Amino acid sequence: MLDEPVGWLSAVGGALNAIGIVAFAISGALLAVQKRMDLVGMAGLAVVTATGGGMLRDLLIGATPVAVLREWWMIGAALLGALAVFLLHRWMDKLDRPVLIFDAIGLGIFVVAGATKAVHHGVDPVGAAFVGMLTGIGGGILRDALANDIPAVFRRDSRLYLLPALLGSSAAATAEWMGWGHWAVLTGIALVVCALRIASELLD
Amino acid sequence: MLDEPVGWLSAVGGALNAIGIVAFAISGALLAVQKRMDLVGMAGLAVVTATGGGMLRDLLIGATPVAVLREWWMIGAALLGALAVFLLHRWMDKLDRPVLIFDAIGLGIFVVAGATKAVHHGVDPVGAAFVGMLTGIGGGILRDALANDIPAVFRRDSRLYLLPALLGSSAAATAEWMGWGHWAVLTGIALVVCALRIASELLD
Amino acid sequence: MLDEPVGWLSAVGGALNAIGIVAFAISGALLAVQKRMDLVGMAGLAVVTATGGGMLRDLLIGATPVAVLREWWMIGAALLGALAVFLLHRWMDKLDRPVLIFDAIGLGIFVVAGATKAVHHGVDPVGAAFVGMLTGIGGGILRDALANDIPAVFRRDSRLYLLPALLGSSAAATAEWMGWGHWAVLTGIALVVCALRIASELLD
């Protein structure tokens, strides 16, 4: 993929990125409902969760102004996710499970997106794997901290969160670096991270 | 204003920035008194509150080294604010009201300063509104977190904090972008944000 | 030293930096043991403590991509520190004292490294002293926050933490700026900071 980054980034990458943003936004808005916040709190938590990991990634690799300031459809997509939760959450009785699933989807996609963007910015694979992991966990850490929950990575079961993220970001960084970063490979890695995260929680 | 940014930035902008820094420093030092911190704690909390929002703004738009490292009169102004509180706080019985008022002054000024600086760095108006809001709330979030208070934006009444900030930063970003960023317009926006914030708290 | 920065940075600076990283990593892994975290938690806390201050420094001065993404021996060194703690901690009964000592070693070294790196990036001495202080305390703040401890700088005895850091970073920034930044001078400053920090805690 290194010889035609624009194709990947603008097509499948853009679509995956949008799905990851909406998924994290939904997980943020659902947690806001659980914490009995109002509509403004839901919108705020949705935007922070959806954009926090990407902001951290862009700061660390020096891609400033950070992407969300230029591509503000991201804020719009996050607000749509919050609106969907606002309209639909009355029909759900328990919110733990949906928060977990949407968080896992966002984690898988953001870990891959963070690692590949870092490689495109000239970061070597080990550094890119580190950036990918932080991109994936950053939004969720901010979400949990703002909602006064102990972030998942700091809880006893942290290995079930950090290890899938680290495995996925290492795989994505290696694939992109070696020129194997086909959209199908990267999407597969995102799906595996997502599945590992959900499985580890359900089997616990 | 876009054709002569230096005039605005160096004159009224500089004066407003200094007032915002001192106001946030005072709010930080007053909270330190309320939390029974010593003089070092007061100075530290004053500096963090006064410079935190601007550091976040500069990191997000890529204006590094961040401004406070070059213009360190900001640290001096924050320390003067802390010193004033140290000398005068014995004559105040209740500190909630002064913390609120100085925080609102800082919020109004920093929201406008953040949005206009982002526009000058080539960020489009929507992104600049986002930066302005974060500039306004960043220092207060750090202050409250360091003093072990739940930050105001995370409390139940968060809409009374986020909405004035967002309205003000949107107005300032739009005005600056359209070339209407006269100092009187921007000062007016800062005053409205400050008034909305104080009114919403007093009427609650 | 200003006319031959590479010599200092690559030799004594590199060695001191490695010692600081391992010391902070050990303090992070020991705190993880105290908090009954597993091996993944120990590794994570070690890496964050060892690299957090340096990441903050590089973000503030605009040295991006941040150093840890290029020089990832730092992550390896932090993991070795965590491994040493994993293998050896059973032979220690109390962990408060070792955490304090390794934290003080890291503080002294990082304060000096942060201030001198900022001077080399063209930040003036006052700004560089501020950066040095934040470099020294940043990793420990992240460590304590992630382990759900109140960070040392926010506790009542905060002056015993902030003041040695600020004295050391001011001395190092001044020395480097004036061209007196010989390795022996800078190492001496790091030792004084470390000794002041340990003494203030033991005498309390």
CSV table of N, CA and C in Angstrom, one decimal, chain A residues 25-174:
chain,number,residue,atom,x,y,z
A,25,ALA,N,-18.7,7.0,19.5
A,25,ALA,CA,-19.6,8.0,19.9
A,25,ALA,C,-20.8,7.4,20.6
A,26,ILE,N,-21.3,6.2,20.0
A,26,ILE,CA,-22.5,5.5,20.6
A,26,ILE,C,-22.1,5.0,22.0
A,27,SER,N,-20.8,4.5,22.1
A,27,SER,CA,-20.4,3.9,23.4
A,27,SER,C,-20.4,5.1,24.5
A,28,GLY,N,-19.9,6.3,24.0
A,28,GLY,CA,-19.9,7.4,24.9
A,28,GLY,C,-21.3,7.9,25.3
A,29,ALA,N,-22.2,8.0,24.3
A,29,ALA,CA,-23.5,8.5,24.6
A,29,ALA,C,-24.3,7.5,25.5
A,30,LEU,N,-24.0,6.2,25.3
A,30,LEU,CA,-24.7,5.2,26.1
A,30,LEU,C,-24.2,5.3,27.6
A,31,LEU,N,-22.9,5.5,27.8
A,31,LEU,CA,-22.4,5.7,29.1
A,31,LEU,C,-23.0,6.9,29.8
A,32,ALA,N,-23.2,8.0,29.0
A,32,ALA,CA,-23.8,9.2,29.5
A,32,ALA,C,-25.2,8.9,30.0
A,33,VAL,N,-25.9,8.1,29.2
A,33,VAL,CA,-27.3,7.7,29.6
A,33,VAL,C,-27.2,7.0,31.0
A,34,GLN,N,-26.3,6.0,31.0
A,34,GLN,CA,-26.1,5.2,32.3
A,34,GLN,C,-25.8,6.1,33.5
A,35,LYS,N,-25.1,7.2,33.2
A,35,LYS,CA,-24.7,8.1,34.3
A,35,LYS,C,-25.7,9.2,34.5
A,36,ARG,N,-26.9,9.1,33.8
A,36,ARG,CA,-28.0,10.1,33.9
A,36,ARG,C,-27.6,11.5,33.5
A,37,MET,N,-26.7,11.6,32.5
A,37,MET,CA,-26.4,12.9,32.0
A,37,MET,C,-27.5,13.4,31.1
A,38,ASP,N,-27.6,14.7,30.8
A,38,ASP,CA,-28.6,15.3,29.9
A,38,ASP,C,-28.1,15.2,28.5
A,39,LEU,N,-28.8,15.8,27.5
A,39,LEU,CA,-28.5,15.7,26.1
A,39,LEU,C,-27.1,16.3,25.8
A,40,VAL,N,-26.8,17.5,26.5
A,40,VAL,CA,-25.5,18.1,26.2
A,40,VAL,C,-24.4,17.2,26.7
A,41,GLY,N,-24.6,16.6,27.9
A,41,GLY,CA,-23.6,15.7,28.4
A,41,GLY,C,-23.4,14.5,27.4
A,42,MET,N,-24.5,14.0,26.9
A,42,MET,CA,-24.4,12.9,25.9
A,42,MET,C,-23.6,13.3,24.7
A,43,ALA,N,-23.9,14.5,24.1
A,43,ALA,CA,-23.2,15.0,22.9
A,43,ALA,C,-21.7,15.2,23.2
A,44,GLY,N,-21.4,15.8,24.4
A,44,GLY,CA,-20.0,16.0,24.8
A,44,GLY,C,-19.3,14.8,24.9
A,45,LEU,N,-19.8,13.8,25.6
A,45,LEU,CA,-19.1,12.5,25.8
A,45,LEU,C,-19.0,11.8,24.5
A,46,ALA,N,-20.0,11.8,23.7
A,46,ALA,CA,-19.9,11.2,22.4
A,46,ALA,C,-18.7,11.8,21.5
A,47,VAL,N,-18.6,13.1,21.5
A,47,VAL,CA,-17.6,13.7,20.7
A,47,VAL,C,-16.2,13.4,21.3
A,48,VAL,N,-16.1,13.5,22.6
A,48,VAL,CA,-14.7,13.2,23.2
A,48,VAL,C,-14.3,11.8,23.0
A,49,THR,N,-15.2,10.8,23.1
A,49,THR,CA,-14.9,9.4,23.0
A,49,THR,C,-14.5,9.2,21.5
A,50,ALA,N,-15.2,9.8,20.6
A,50,ALA,CA,-15.0,9.5,19.2
A,50,ALA,C,-13.7,10.2,18.6
A,51,THR,N,-13.3,11.3,19.2
A,51,THR,CA,-12.2,12.0,18.6
A,51,THR,C,-11.0,12.0,19.5
A,52,GLY,N,-11.1,11.6,20.8
A,52,GLY,CA,-9.9,11.6,21.7
A,52,GLY,C,-8.7,10.8,21.3
A,53,GLY,N,-9.0,9.6,20.8
A,53,GLY,CA,-7.9,8.7,20.4
A,53,GLY,C,-7.1,9.3,19.2
A,54,GLY,N,-7.9,9.8,18.2
A,54,GLY,CA,-7.3,10.3,17.0
A,54,GLY,C,-6.5,11.6,17.3
A,55,MET,N,-7.0,12.4,18.3
A,55,MET,CA,-6.3,13.6,18.7
A,55,MET,C,-4.9,13.2,19.3
A,56,LEU,N,-4.9,12.2,20.2
A,56,LEU,CA,-3.7,11.8,20.9
A,56,LEU,C,-2.7,11.3,19.8
A,57,ARG,N,-3.2,10.5,18.8
A,57,ARG,CA,-2.4,10.0,17.8
A,57,ARG,C,-1.7,11.1,17.0
A,58,ASP,N,-2.5,12.1,16.6
A,58,ASP,CA,-2.0,13.2,15.8
A,58,ASP,C,-1.0,14.0,16.5
A,59,LEU,N,-1.2,14.2,17.9
A,59,LEU,CA,-0.3,15.0,18.7
A,59,LEU,C,1.1,14.2,18.8
A,60,LEU,N,1.0,12.9,19.0
A,60,LEU,CA,2.3,12.1,19.2
A,60,LEU,C,3.1,12.1,17.9
A,61,ILE,N,2.5,11.9,16.7
A,61,ILE,CA,3.2,11.8,15.5
A,61,ILE,C,3.5,13.2,14.9
A,62,GLY,N,2.9,14.3,15.5
A,62,GLY,CA,3.2,15.6,15.0
A,62,GLY,C,2.3,16.0,13.7
A,63,ALA,N,1.2,15.3,13.6
A,63,ALA,CA,0.3,15.6,12.4
A,63,ALA,C,-0.7,16.7,12.8
A,64,THR,N,-0.1,17.9,13.0
A,64,THR,CA,-1.0,19.0,13.5
A,64,THR,C,-1.2,20.1,12.4
A,65,PRO,N,-2.3,20.8,12.4
A,65,PRO,CA,-3.4,20.7,13.3
A,65,PRO,C,-4.0,19.3,13.2
A,66,VAL,N,-4.5,18.8,14.3
A,66,VAL,CA,-5.0,17.5,14.4
A,66,VAL,C,-6.2,17.3,13.4
A,67,ALA,N,-6.4,16.0,13.0
A,67,ALA,CA,-7.3,15.8,11.9
A,67,ALA,C,-8.7,16.3,12.1
A,68,VAL,N,-9.2,16.2,13.4
A,68,VAL,CA,-10.6,16.5,13.6
A,68,VAL,C,-10.8,18.0,13.4
A,69,LEU,N,-9.8,18.8,13.4
A,69,LEU,CA,-10.0,20.3,13.1
A,69,LEU,C,-10.2,20.5,11.7
A,70,ARG,N,-9.7,19.6,10.8
A,70,ARG,CA,-9.9,19.8,9.4
A,70,ARG,C,-11.1,19.0,8.9
A,71,GLU,N,-11.2,17.8,9.4
A,71,GLU,CA,-12.3,16.9,8.9
A,71,GLU,C,-13.4,16.9,9.9
A,72,TRP,N,-14.1,18.0,10.0
A,72,TRP,CA,-15.1,18.1,11.1
A,72,TRP,C,-16.4,17.3,10.8
A,73,TRP,N,-16.5,16.6,9.6
A,73,TRP,CA,-17.6,15.6,9.5
A,73,TRP,C,-17.5,14.6,10.7
A,74,MET,N,-16.2,14.5,11.3
A,74,MET,CA,-16.1,13.6,12.4
A,74,MET,C,-17.0,14.0,13.6
A,75,ILE,N,-17.0,15.3,13.8
A,75,ILE,CA,-17.9,15.8,14.9
A,75,ILE,C,-19.3,15.6,14.6
A,76,GLY,N,-19.7,15.9,13.3
A,76,GLY,CA,-21.1,15.6,12.9
A,76,GLY,C,-21.5,14.2,13.1
A,77,ALA,N,-20.6,13.2,12.6
A,77,ALA,CA,-20.9,11.8,12.8
A,77,ALA,C,-21.0,11.4,14.2
A,78,ALA,N,-20.2,12.0,15.1
A,78,ALA,CA,-20.3,11.7,16.5
A,78,ALA,C,-21.6,12.2,17.1
A,79,LEU,N,-22.0,13.4,16.6
A,79,LEU,CA,-23.3,13.9,17.1
A,79,LEU,C,-24.5,13.1,16.6
A,80,LEU,N,-24.4,12.6,15.4
A,80,LEU,CA,-25.5,11.7,14.9
A,80,LEU,C,-25.6,10.4,15.8
A,81,GLY,N,-24.4,9.9,16.1
A,81,GLY,CA,-24.4,8.7,17.0
A,81,GLY,C,-25.1,9.0,18.3
A,82,ALA,N,-24.8,10.2,18.9
A,82,ALA,CA,-25.4,10.6,20.2
A,82,ALA,C,-26.9,10.8,20.0
A,83,LEU,N,-27.3,11.3,18.9
A,83,LEU,CA,-28.7,11.5,18.6
A,83,LEU,C,-29.5,10.2,18.5
A,84,ALA,N,-28.8,9.2,17.8
A,84,ALA,CA,-29.4,7.9,17.7
A,84,ALA,C,-29.6,7.3,19.1
A,85,VAL,N,-28.6,7.4,19.9
A,85,VAL,CA,-28.8,6.9,21.3
A,85,VAL,C,-29.9,7.6,22.0
A,86,PHE,N,-30.0,8.9,21.9
A,86,PHE,CA,-31.0,9.7,22.6
A,86,PHE,C,-32.4,9.2,22.2
A,87,LEU,N,-32.6,8.9,20.9
A,87,LEU,CA,-33.9,8.6,20.4
A,87,LEU,C,-34.2,7.1,20.8
A,88,LEU,N,-33.2,6.2,20.8
A,88,LEU,CA,-33.5,4.8,20.9
A,88,LEU,C,-33.2,4.2,22.2
A,89,HIS,N,-32.5,4.9,23.2
A,89,HIS,CA,-32.1,4.2,24.4
A,89,HIS,C,-33.2,3.7,25.2
A,90,ARG,N,-34.4,4.3,25.1
A,90,ARG,CA,-35.5,3.9,26.0
A,90,ARG,C,-35.9,2.4,25.7
A,91,TRP,N,-35.6,1.9,24.5
A,91,TRP,CA,-36.0,0.5,24.2
A,91,TRP,C,-35.0,-0.5,24.7
A,92,MET,N,-33.9,0.0,25.3
A,92,MET,CA,-32.9,-1.0,25.8
A,92,MET,C,-33.0,-1.0,27.3
A,93,ASP,N,-33.0,-2.3,28.0
A,93,ASP,CA,-33.1,-2.2,29.4
A,93,ASP,C,-31.7,-2.2,30.0
A,94,LYS,N,-30.7,-3.0,29.4
A,94,LYS,CA,-29.4,-3.0,30.0
A,94,LYS,C,-28.4,-2.3,29.0
A,95,LEU,N,-27.5,-1.5,29.5
A,95,LEU,CA,-26.6,-0.8,28.6
A,95,LEU,C,-25.2,-1.3,28.7
A,96,ASP,N,-24.9,-2.2,29.6
A,96,ASP,CA,-23.5,-2.7,29.7
A,96,ASP,C,-23.0,-3.4,28.4
A,97,ARG,N,-23.9,-4.3,28.0
A,97,ARG,CA,-23.5,-5.1,26.8
A,97,ARG,C,-23.4,-4.2,25.5
A,98,PRO,N,-24.3,-3.3,25.2
A,98,PRO,CA,-24.1,-2.4,24.0
A,98,PRO,C,-22.8,-1.5,24.2
A,99,VAL,N,-22.6,-1.0,25.4
A,99,VAL,CA,-21.4,-0.2,25.5
A,99,VAL,C,-20.1,-1.0,25.2
A,100,LEU,N,-20.1,-2.3,25.7
A,100,LEU,CA,-19.0,-3.2,25.4
A,100,LEU,C,-18.8,-3.4,23.9
A,101,ILE,N,-19.9,-3.7,23.2
A,101,ILE,CA,-19.8,-4.1,21.8
A,101,ILE,C,-19.3,-2.9,21.0
A,102,PHE,N,-20.0,-1.7,21.2
A,102,PHE,CA,-19.6,-0.6,20.4
A,102,PHE,C,-18.1,-0.1,20.7
A,103,ASP,N,-17.8,-0.2,22.0
A,103,ASP,CA,-16.4,0.1,22.4
A,103,ASP,C,-15.4,-0.9,21.7
A,104,ALA,N,-15.7,-2.2,21.6
A,104,ALA,CA,-14.9,-3.1,20.9
A,104,ALA,C,-14.7,-2.8,19.4
A,105,ILE,N,-15.8,-2.4,18.8
A,105,ILE,CA,-15.8,-2.1,17.3
A,105,ILE,C,-14.8,-0.9,17.1
A,106,GLY,N,-15.0,0.2,18.0
A,106,GLY,CA,-14.2,1.3,17.8
A,106,GLY,C,-12.7,1.0,18.1
A,107,LEU,N,-12.5,0.1,19.1
A,107,LEU,CA,-11.1,-0.3,19.5
A,107,LEU,C,-10.4,-0.9,18.3
A,108,GLY,N,-11.1,-1.9,17.7
A,108,GLY,CA,-10.5,-2.6,16.6
A,108,GLY,C,-10.1,-1.7,15.4
A,109,ILE,N,-11.0,-0.8,15.1
A,109,ILE,CA,-10.8,0.1,13.9
A,109,ILE,C,-9.7,1.1,14.2
A,110,PHE,N,-9.8,1.7,15.4
A,110,PHE,CA,-8.9,2.8,15.7
A,110,PHE,C,-7.4,2.3,15.9
A,111,VAL,N,-7.3,1.1,16.4
A,111,VAL,CA,-6.0,0.5,16.6
A,111,VAL,C,-5.3,0.4,15.2
A,112,VAL,N,-6.0,-0.1,14.2
A,112,VAL,CA,-5.5,-0.3,12.9
A,112,VAL,C,-5.3,1.1,12.2
A,113,ALA,N,-6.2,2.0,12.4
A,113,ALA,CA,-6.1,3.3,11.7
A,113,ALA,C,-4.9,4.1,12.3
A,114,GLY,N,-4.7,3.9,13.6
A,114,GLY,CA,-3.6,4.6,14.3
A,114,GLY,C,-2.2,4.1,13.8
A,115,ALA,N,-2.1,2.8,13.8
A,115,ALA,CA,-0.8,2.2,13.4
A,115,ALA,C,-0.5,2.5,12.0
A,116,THR,N,-1.5,2.4,11.1
A,116,THR,CA,-1.2,2.7,9.7
A,116,THR,C,-0.9,4.2,9.4
A,117,LYS,N,-1.6,5.1,10.1
A,117,LYS,CA,-1.3,6.5,9.9
A,117,LYS,C,0.1,6.8,10.4
A,118,ALA,N,0.5,6.2,11.5
A,118,ALA,CA,1.9,6.5,12.0
A,118,ALA,C,2.9,6.0,11.0
A,119,VAL,N,2.7,4.8,10.4
A,119,VAL,CA,3.7,4.3,9.4
A,119,VAL,C,3.8,5.3,8.3
A,120,HIS,N,2.6,5.8,7.8
A,120,HIS,CA,2.6,6.7,6.7
A,120,HIS,C,3.3,8.0,7.0
A,121,HIS,N,3.4,8.4,8.4
A,121,HIS,CA,4.1,9.6,8.8
A,121,HIS,C,5.6,9.3,9.1
A,122,GLY,N,6.1,8.1,8.7
A,122,GLY,CA,7.5,7.8,8.8
A,122,GLY,C,7.9,7.2,10.2
A,123,VAL,N,6.9,6.9,11.0
A,123,VAL,CA,7.3,6.2,12.3
A,123,VAL,C,7.6,4.8,12.0
A,124,ASP,N,8.6,4.2,12.6
A,124,ASP,CA,9.0,2.8,12.3
A,124,ASP,C,8.0,1.9,13.0
A,125,PRO,N,8.0,0.6,12.6
A,125,PRO,CA,6.9,-0.3,13.1
A,125,PRO,C,6.7,-0.4,14.6
A,126,VAL,N,7.8,-0.4,15.4
A,126,VAL,CA,7.6,-0.5,16.8
A,126,VAL,C,6.9,0.7,17.4
A,127,GLY,N,7.4,1.9,16.9
A,127,GLY,CA,6.7,3.1,17.4
A,127,GLY,C,5.3,3.2,16.9
A,128,ALA,N,5.0,2.7,15.6
A,128,ALA,CA,3.7,2.7,15.1
A,128,ALA,C,2.7,1.8,15.8
A,129,ALA,N,3.3,0.7,16.3
A,129,ALA,CA,2.4,-0.2,17.1
A,129,ALA,C,2.0,0.4,18.4
A,130,PHE,N,2.9,1.2,19.0
A,130,PHE,CA,2.7,1.9,20.2
A,130,PHE,C,1.6,3.0,20.0
A,131,VAL,N,1.8,3.7,18.9
A,131,VAL,CA,0.8,4.8,18.6
A,131,VAL,C,-0.6,4.1,18.3
A,132,GLY,N,-0.6,3.0,17.6
A,132,GLY,CA,-1.9,2.4,17.3
A,132,GLY,C,-2.6,1.9,18.6
A,133,MET,N,-1.9,1.4,19.5
A,133,MET,CA,-2.5,0.9,20.8
A,133,MET,C,-3.1,2.2,21.5
A,134,LEU,N,-2.3,3.3,21.6
A,134,LEU,CA,-2.8,4.4,22.3
A,134,LEU,C,-4.0,5.1,21.6
A,135,THR,N,-4.0,5.0,20.2
A,135,THR,CA,-5.1,5.5,19.5
A,135,THR,C,-6.4,4.8,19.8
A,136,GLY,N,-6.2,3.4,20.0
A,136,GLY,CA,-7.4,2.6,20.3
A,136,GLY,C,-7.9,2.8,21.7
A,137,ILE,N,-7.0,3.0,22.7
A,137,ILE,CA,-7.5,3.0,24.0
A,137,ILE,C,-7.7,4.5,24.5
A,138,GLY,N,-7.2,5.5,23.8
A,138,GLY,CA,-7.3,6.9,24.2
A,138,GLY,C,-8.7,7.4,24.4
A,139,GLY,N,-9.5,7.2,23.4
A,139,GLY,CA,-10.9,7.7,23.5
A,139,GLY,C,-11.7,7.1,24.6
A,140,GLY,N,-11.5,5.8,24.8
A,140,GLY,CA,-12.2,5.1,25.9
A,140,GLY,C,-11.7,5.6,27.3
A,141,ILE,N,-10.4,5.8,27.4
A,141,ILE,CA,-9.9,6.3,28.7
A,141,ILE,C,-10.5,7.7,29.0
A,142,LEU,N,-10.5,8.6,28.0
A,142,LEU,CA,-11.1,9.9,28.2
A,142,LEU,C,-12.6,9.8,28.6
A,143,ARG,N,-13.3,8.9,27.9
A,143,ARG,CA,-14.7,8.7,28.1
A,143,ARG,C,-15.0,8.3,29.6
A,144,ASP,N,-14.2,7.2,30.0
A,144,ASP,CA,-14.4,6.7,31.3
A,144,ASP,C,-14.0,7.7,32.4
A,145,ALA,N,-12.9,8.4,32.2
A,145,ALA,CA,-12.5,9.4,33.1
A,145,ALA,C,-13.5,10.5,33.3
A,146,LEU,N,-14.0,11.0,32.1
A,146,LEU,CA,-15.0,12.1,32.2
A,146,LEU,C,-16.3,11.7,32.8
A,147,ALA,N,-16.6,10.4,32.7
A,147,ALA,CA,-17.9,9.9,33.3
A,147,ALA,C,-17.6,9.4,34.7
A,148,ASN,N,-16.4,9.6,35.2
A,148,ASN,CA,-16.1,9.2,36.6
A,148,ASN,C,-16.1,7.7,36.8
A,149,ASP,N,-15.8,6.9,35.8
A,149,ASP,CA,-15.6,5.5,35.9
A,149,ASP,C,-14.1,5.2,35.9
A,150,ILE,N,-13.7,4.1,36.5
A,150,ILE,CA,-12.3,3.8,36.4
A,150,ILE,C,-12.1,3.2,35.0
A,151,PRO,N,-11.2,3.8,34.2
A,151,PRO,CA,-11.0,3.3,32.8
A,151,PRO,C,-10.7,1.8,32.8
A,152,ALA,N,-11.2,1.2,31.7
A,152,ALA,CA,-11.1,-0.3,31.6
A,152,ALA,C,-9.6,-0.7,31.7
A,153,VAL,N,-8.7,0.0,31.1
A,153,VAL,CA,-7.3,-0.4,31.1
A,153,VAL,C,-6.7,-0.4,32.5
A,154,PHE,N,-7.3,0.3,33.4
A,154,PHE,CA,-6.7,0.3,34.8
A,154,PHE,C,-7.3,-0.7,35.7
A,155,ARG,N,-8.4,-1.4,35.2
A,155,ARG,CA,-9.1,-2.4,36.0
A,155,ARG,C,-8.3,-3.7,36.1
A,156,ARG,N,-8.7,-4.6,37.0
A,156,ARG,CA,-7.9,-5.8,37.2
A,156,ARG,C,-7.8,-6.6,35.9
A,157,ASP,N,-8.8,-6.6,35.0
A,157,ASP,CA,-8.8,-7.4,33.8
A,157,ASP,C,-8.2,-6.6,32.6
A,158,SER,N,-7.2,-5.8,33.0
A,158,SER,CA,-6.6,-4.9,31.9
A,158,SER,C,-6.0,-5.7,30.8
A,159,ARG,N,-5.5,-6.9,31.1
A,159,ARG,CA,-4.8,-7.6,30.0
A,159,ARG,C,-5.8,-7.9,28.9
A,160,LEU,N,-7.1,-8.0,29.2
A,160,LEU,CA,-8.1,-8.3,28.2
A,160,LEU,C,-8.3,-7.1,27.3
A,161,TYR,N,-7.8,-6.0,27.6
A,161,TYR,CA,-8.0,-4.8,26.9
A,161,TYR,C,-6.7,-4.4,26.2
A,162,LEU,N,-5.6,-4.4,26.9
A,162,LEU,CA,-4.3,-4.0,26.4
A,162,LEU,C,-3.8,-5.0,25.4
A,163,LEU,N,-3.9,-6.3,25.7
A,163,LEU,CA,-3.3,-7.3,24.8
A,163,LEU,C,-3.9,-7.3,23.4
A,164,PRO,N,-5.3,-7.4,23.3
A,164,PRO,CA,-5.8,-7.4,21.9
A,164,PRO,C,-5.4,-6.1,21.2
A,165,ALA,N,-5.4,-5.0,21.9
A,165,ALA,CA,-5.0,-3.7,21.2
A,165,ALA,C,-3.6,-3.8,20.7
A,166,LEU,N,-2.7,-4.3,21.6
A,166,LEU,CA,-1.3,-4.4,21.2
A,166,LEU,C,-1.0,-5.3,20.1
A,167,LEU,N,-1.7,-6.5,20.2
A,167,LEU,CA,-1.6,-7.5,19.1
A,167,LEU,C,-2.0,-6.9,17.8
A,168,GLY,N,-3.2,-6.2,17.8
A,168,GLY,CA,-3.7,-5.7,16.5
A,168,GLY,C,-2.9,-4.6,16.0
A,169,SER,N,-2.4,-3.7,16.9
A,169,SER,CA,-1.6,-2.6,16.3
A,169,SER,C,-0.2,-3.1,15.8
A,170,SER,N,0.3,-4.1,16.5
A,170,SER,CA,1.6,-4.7,16.0
A,170,SER,C,1.4,-5.3,14.6
A,171,ALA,N,0.3,-6.1,14.5
A,171,ALA,CA,0.0,-6.7,13.2
A,171,ALA,C,-0.2,-5.7,12.1
A,172,ALA,N,-1.0,-4.6,12.4
A,172,ALA,CA,-1.3,-3.6,11.4
A,172,ALA,C,0.0,-2.8,11.0
A,173,ALA,N,0.8,-2.5,12.0
A,173,ALA,CA,2.0,-1.7,11.7
A,173,ALA,C,3.0,-2.6,10.8
A,174,THR,N,3.1,-3.8,11.2
A,174,THR,CA,4.0,-4.7,10.4
A,174,THR,C,3.5,-4.9,9.0
